[in-house]
Amino acid sequence: MASDILTSTFMRLRRRLQANARRMLADDSAADDALQDAFYRLWKHRDNIVTDSQAEGMSVIAVRNTCIDALRKRRDSLPIEQAEAEIDDCDGNNDRHEIYEAVRKIIDSSLSERERAVITMRDTLGMEFSDIADELGITETHARMILSRARKTVREIYRSSNKNRI
């Protein structure tokens, strides 16, 4: 019974949900993927859905959250070379280029060899934590911790040296 409520409500709202996903993701195939992923997420909780309004609310929220996850994944997977190219392509963005160069100098001068390796593998090469861990002979958790601390160090040094710009 609960699966009938979820399925019928989701199918009734499909066009509206797809339009919302398309607006957020600006891509038809990504919007379709988001809908499928959202329905899959909801299907796991189908026994907890009792009413049509509950199914409708959960569907809207699930699609929205799935789109946000997809956008975060896109943002997190942007390699530094691509970001550099985008910065160089922009007219009048000398400030961005200066900021990038300042951060690059901080990374090169202030981080340990291991921290530089982790930040380069993750942010420049776009490697997964499991691959970084295998490459360095450490655990994934340790790789995440090293990256987090390295980014924090860079952020603190940059902020302290550029107080007048921030």
C-alpha atoms as a printed R data frame, in Angstrom:
    type eleno elety resid chain resno      x      y       z
1   ATOM     1    CA   MET     A     1  0.000  0.000   0.000
2   ATOM     2    CA   ALA     A     2  2.776  2.457   0.947
3   ATOM     3    CA   SER     A     3  4.625  1.693  -2.270
4   ATOM     4    CA   ASP     A     4  1.442  2.487  -4.249
5   ATOM     5    CA   ILE     A     5  1.160  5.883  -2.532
6   ATOM     6    CA   LEU     A     6  4.809  6.696  -3.209
7   ATOM     7    CA   THR     A     7  4.732  5.541  -6.822
8   ATOM     8    CA   SER     A     8  1.480  7.258  -7.741
9   ATOM     9    CA   THR     A     9  2.444 10.520  -6.041
10  ATOM    10    CA   PHE     A    10  5.925 10.558  -7.583
11  ATOM    11    CA   MET     A    11  4.535  9.856 -11.066
12  ATOM    12    CA   ARG     A    12  1.890 12.570 -10.639
13  ATOM    13    CA   LEU     A    13  4.597 15.079  -9.674
14  ATOM    14    CA   ARG     A    14  7.189 13.834 -12.148
15  ATOM    15    CA   ARG     A    15  6.999 16.748 -14.608
16  ATOM    16    CA   ARG     A    16  7.170 19.363 -11.869
17  ATOM    17    CA   LEU     A    17 10.031 17.545 -10.132
18  ATOM    18    CA   GLN     A    18 11.865 17.183 -13.430
19  ATOM    19    CA   ALA     A    19 11.425 20.883 -14.204
20  ATOM    20    CA   ASN     A    20 12.825 21.795 -10.780
21  ATOM    21    CA   ALA     A    21 15.778 19.454 -11.236
22  ATOM    22    CA   ARG     A    22 16.425 20.787 -14.745
23  ATOM    23    CA   ARG     A    23 16.370 24.356 -13.434
24  ATOM    24    CA   MET     A    24 18.868 23.510 -10.687
25  ATOM    25    CA   LEU     A    25 21.211 21.355 -12.769
26  ATOM    26    CA   ALA     A    26 20.805 22.980 -16.228
27  ATOM    27    CA   ASP     A    27 21.089 19.579 -17.888
28  ATOM    28    CA   ASP     A    28 18.322 17.195 -19.002
29  ATOM    29    CA   SER     A    29 20.251 13.972 -18.428
30  ATOM    30    CA   ALA     A    30 21.455 15.133 -15.013
31  ATOM    31    CA   ALA     A    31 17.868 16.029 -14.105
32  ATOM    32    CA   ASP     A    32 16.668 12.558 -15.130
33  ATOM    33    CA   ASP     A    33 19.466 10.979 -13.081
34  ATOM    34    CA   ALA     A    34 18.498 13.139 -10.098
35  ATOM    35    CA   LEU     A    35 14.884 11.969 -10.323
36  ATOM    36    CA   GLN     A    36 15.912  8.338 -10.479
37  ATOM    37    CA   ASP     A    37 18.267  8.754  -7.551
38  ATOM    38    CA   ALA     A    38 15.623 10.583  -5.524
39  ATOM    39    CA   PHE     A    39 13.045  7.858  -6.165
40  ATOM    40    CA   TYR     A    40 15.591  5.213  -5.190
41  ATOM    41    CA   ARG     A    41 16.274  7.066  -1.942
42  ATOM    42    CA   LEU     A    42 12.549  7.331  -1.243
43  ATOM    43    CA   TRP     A    43 11.907  3.693  -2.086
44  ATOM    44    CA   LYS     A    44 14.034  2.651   0.872
45  ATOM    45    CA   HIS     A    45 11.584  4.521   3.125
46  ATOM    46    CA   ARG     A    46  8.344  3.544   1.382
47  ATOM    47    CA   ASP     A    47  6.974  1.739   4.437
48  ATOM    48    CA   ASN     A    48  7.120  4.981   6.447
49  ATOM    49    CA   ILE     A    49  5.045  6.953   3.921
50  ATOM    50    CA   VAL     A    50  1.391  7.003   4.899
51  ATOM    51    CA   THR     A    51 -0.313  9.871   3.069
52  ATOM    52    CA   ASP     A    52 -0.169 11.513  -0.341
53  ATOM    53    CA   SER     A    53  0.897 14.836   1.163
54  ATOM    54    CA   GLN     A    54  3.721 13.142   3.025
55  ATOM    55    CA   ALA     A    55  4.847 11.404  -0.185
56  ATOM    56    CA   GLU     A    56  4.639 14.715  -2.072
57  ATOM    57    CA   GLY     A    57  6.717 16.588   0.497
58  ATOM    58    CA   MET     A    58  9.307 13.863   0.715
59  ATOM    59    CA   SER     A    59  9.541 13.684  -3.086
60  ATOM    60    CA   VAL     A    60 10.147 17.405  -3.470
61  ATOM    61    CA   ILE     A    61 12.774 17.388  -0.732
62  ATOM    62    CA   ALA     A    62 14.472 14.257  -2.057
63  ATOM    63    CA   VAL     A    63 14.784 15.703  -5.575
64  ATOM    64    CA   ARG     A    64 16.088 19.005  -4.218
65  ATOM    65    CA   ASN     A    65 18.665 17.269  -2.011
66  ATOM    66    CA   THR     A    66 19.742 14.985  -4.837
67  ATOM    67    CA   CYS     A    67 20.305 18.020  -7.084
68  ATOM    68    CA   ILE     A    68 22.317 19.730  -4.371
69  ATOM    69    CA   ASP     A    69 24.451 16.596  -3.990
70  ATOM    70    CA   ALA     A    70 25.037 16.526  -7.753
71  ATOM    71    CA   LEU     A    71 26.057 20.189  -7.756
72  ATOM    72    CA   ARG     A    72 28.450 19.615  -4.869
73  ATOM    73    CA   LYS     A    73 29.948 16.665  -6.649
74  ATOM    74    CA   ARG     A    74 30.539 18.787  -9.758
75  ATOM    75    CA   ARG     A    75 32.127 21.555  -7.702
76  ATOM    76    CA   ASP     A    76 34.339 19.185  -5.724
77  ATOM    77    CA   SER     A    77 35.572 17.401  -8.827
78  ATOM    78    CA   LEU     A    78 36.808 20.551 -10.583
79  ATOM    79    CA   PRO     A    79 40.568 20.082 -10.979
80  ATOM    80    CA   ILE     A    80 42.839 23.048 -10.356
81  ATOM    81    CA   GLU     A    81 44.062 23.097 -13.984
82  ATOM    82    CA   GLN     A    82 40.507 23.622 -15.166
83  ATOM    83    CA   ALA     A    83 39.983 26.298 -12.540
84  ATOM    84    CA   GLU     A    84 43.227 27.944 -13.670
85  ATOM    85    CA   ALA     A    85 42.037 27.926 -17.271
86  ATOM    86    CA   GLU     A    86 38.736 29.469 -16.233
87  ATOM    87    CA   ILE     A    87 40.555 32.136 -14.246
88  ATOM    88    CA   ASP     A    88 42.845 32.898 -17.192
89  ATOM    89    CA   ASP     A    89 39.883 33.065 -19.585
90  ATOM    90    CA   CYS     A    90 38.114 35.716 -17.523
91  ATOM    91    CA   ASP     A    91 38.871 39.306 -18.482
92  ATOM    92    CA   GLY     A    92 39.798 41.637 -15.662
93  ATOM    93    CA   ASN     A    93 40.247 38.892 -13.085
94  ATOM    94    CA   ASN     A    94 43.771 39.800 -12.073
95  ATOM    95    CA   ASP     A    95 42.703 39.668  -8.432
96  ATOM    96    CA   ARG     A    96 41.719 36.020  -8.766
97  ATOM    97    CA   HIS     A    97 44.988 35.206 -10.455
98  ATOM    98    CA   GLU     A    98 46.914 37.021  -7.705
99  ATOM    99    CA   ILE     A    99 44.995 35.112  -5.045
100 ATOM   100    CA   TYR     A   100 45.693 31.819  -6.778
101 ATOM   101    CA   GLU     A   101 49.401 32.627  -7.033
102 ATOM   102    CA   ALA     A   102 49.543 33.644  -3.362
103 ATOM   103    CA   VAL     A   103 47.878 30.390  -2.327
104 ATOM   104    CA   ARG     A   104 50.220 28.382  -4.561
105 ATOM   105    CA   LYS     A   105 53.243 30.065  -2.907
106 ATOM   106    CA   ILE     A   106 51.861 29.287   0.557
107 ATOM   107    CA   ILE     A   107 51.379 25.657  -0.410
108 ATOM   108    CA   ASP     A   108 54.904 25.398  -1.783
109 ATOM   109    CA   SER     A   109 56.613 27.169   1.122
110 ATOM   110    CA   SER     A   110 54.570 26.341   4.207
111 ATOM   111    CA   LEU     A   111 53.321 22.782   3.864
112 ATOM   112    CA   SER     A   112 55.217 19.577   4.501
113 ATOM   113    CA   GLU     A   113 56.013 17.283   1.610
114 ATOM   114    CA   ARG     A   114 53.201 14.904   2.586
115 ATOM   115    CA   GLU     A   115 50.662 17.733   2.898
116 ATOM   116    CA   ARG     A   116 51.706 19.100  -0.502
117 ATOM   117    CA   ALA     A   117 51.388 15.637  -1.995
118 ATOM   118    CA   VAL     A   118 47.889 15.098  -0.593
119 ATOM   119    CA   ILE     A   119 46.604 18.552  -1.558
120 ATOM   120    CA   THR     A   120 48.074 18.200  -5.052
121 ATOM   121    CA   MET     A   121 46.683 14.717  -5.596
122 ATOM   122    CA   ARG     A   122 43.219 15.700  -4.398
123 ATOM   123    CA   ASP     A   123 42.804 19.265  -5.656
124 ATOM   124    CA   THR     A   124 45.007 19.276  -8.743
125 ATOM   125    CA   LEU     A   125 44.691 15.726  -9.998
126 ATOM   126    CA   GLY     A   126 41.201 15.080  -8.616
127 ATOM   127    CA   MET     A   127 42.189 11.720  -7.129
128 ATOM   128    CA   GLU     A   128 39.897  9.828  -4.776
129 ATOM   129    CA   PHE     A   129 40.925  9.434  -1.147
130 ATOM   130    CA   SER     A   130 41.290  5.670  -1.559
131 ATOM   131    CA   ASP     A   131 43.829  6.194  -4.366
132 ATOM   132    CA   ILE     A   132 45.705  8.843  -2.376
133 ATOM   133    CA   ALA     A   133 45.841  6.524   0.627
134 ATOM   134    CA   ASP     A   134 47.156  3.654  -1.510
135 ATOM   135    CA   GLU     A   135 49.754  5.909  -3.140
136 ATOM   136    CA   LEU     A   136 51.073  7.187   0.198
137 ATOM   137    CA   GLY     A   137 50.607  3.983   2.198
138 ATOM   138    CA   ILE     A   138 48.179  5.538   4.704
139 ATOM   139    CA   THR     A   139 44.521  5.087   5.550
140 ATOM   140    CA   GLU     A   140 41.751  7.056   3.843
141 ATOM   141    CA   THR     A   141 40.900  8.687   7.145
142 ATOM   142    CA   HIS     A   142 44.485  9.836   7.561
143 ATOM   143    CA   ALA     A   143 44.513 11.226   4.006
144 ATOM   144    CA   ARG     A   144 41.336 13.196   4.748
145 ATOM   145    CA   MET     A   145 42.835 14.502   7.971
146 ATOM   146    CA   ILE     A   146 46.061 15.580   6.249
147 ATOM   147    CA   LEU     A   147 44.080 17.394   3.541
148 ATOM   148    CA   SER     A   148 41.862 19.116   6.074
149 ATOM   149    CA   ARG     A   149 44.818 20.308   8.125
150 ATOM   150    CA   ALA     A   150 46.725 21.430   5.034
151 ATOM   151    CA   ARG     A   151 43.776 23.473   3.795
152 ATOM   152    CA   LYS     A   152 43.325 24.984   7.245
153 ATOM   153    CA   THR     A   153 47.011 25.954   7.371
154 ATOM   154    CA   VAL     A   154 46.844 27.569   3.934
155 ATOM   155    CA   ARG     A   155 43.657 29.423   4.849
156 ATOM   156    CA   GLU     A   156 45.114 30.750   8.122
157 ATOM   157    CA   ILE     A   157 48.385 31.880   6.523
158 ATOM   158    CA   TYR     A   158 46.555 33.526   3.644
159 ATOM   159    CA   ARG     A   159 44.152 35.353   5.947
160 ATOM   160    CA   SER     A   160 46.919 36.569   8.249
161 ATOM   161    CA   SER     A   161 49.058 37.825   5.376
162 ATOM   162    CA   ASN     A   162 46.151 39.498   3.535
163 ATOM   163    CA   LYS     A   163 44.110 41.068   6.335
164 ATOM   164    CA   ASN     A   164 43.794 44.324   4.436
165 ATOM   165    CA   ARG     A   165 42.354 42.591   1.341
166 ATOM   166    CA   ILE     A   166 39.714 40.515   3.132
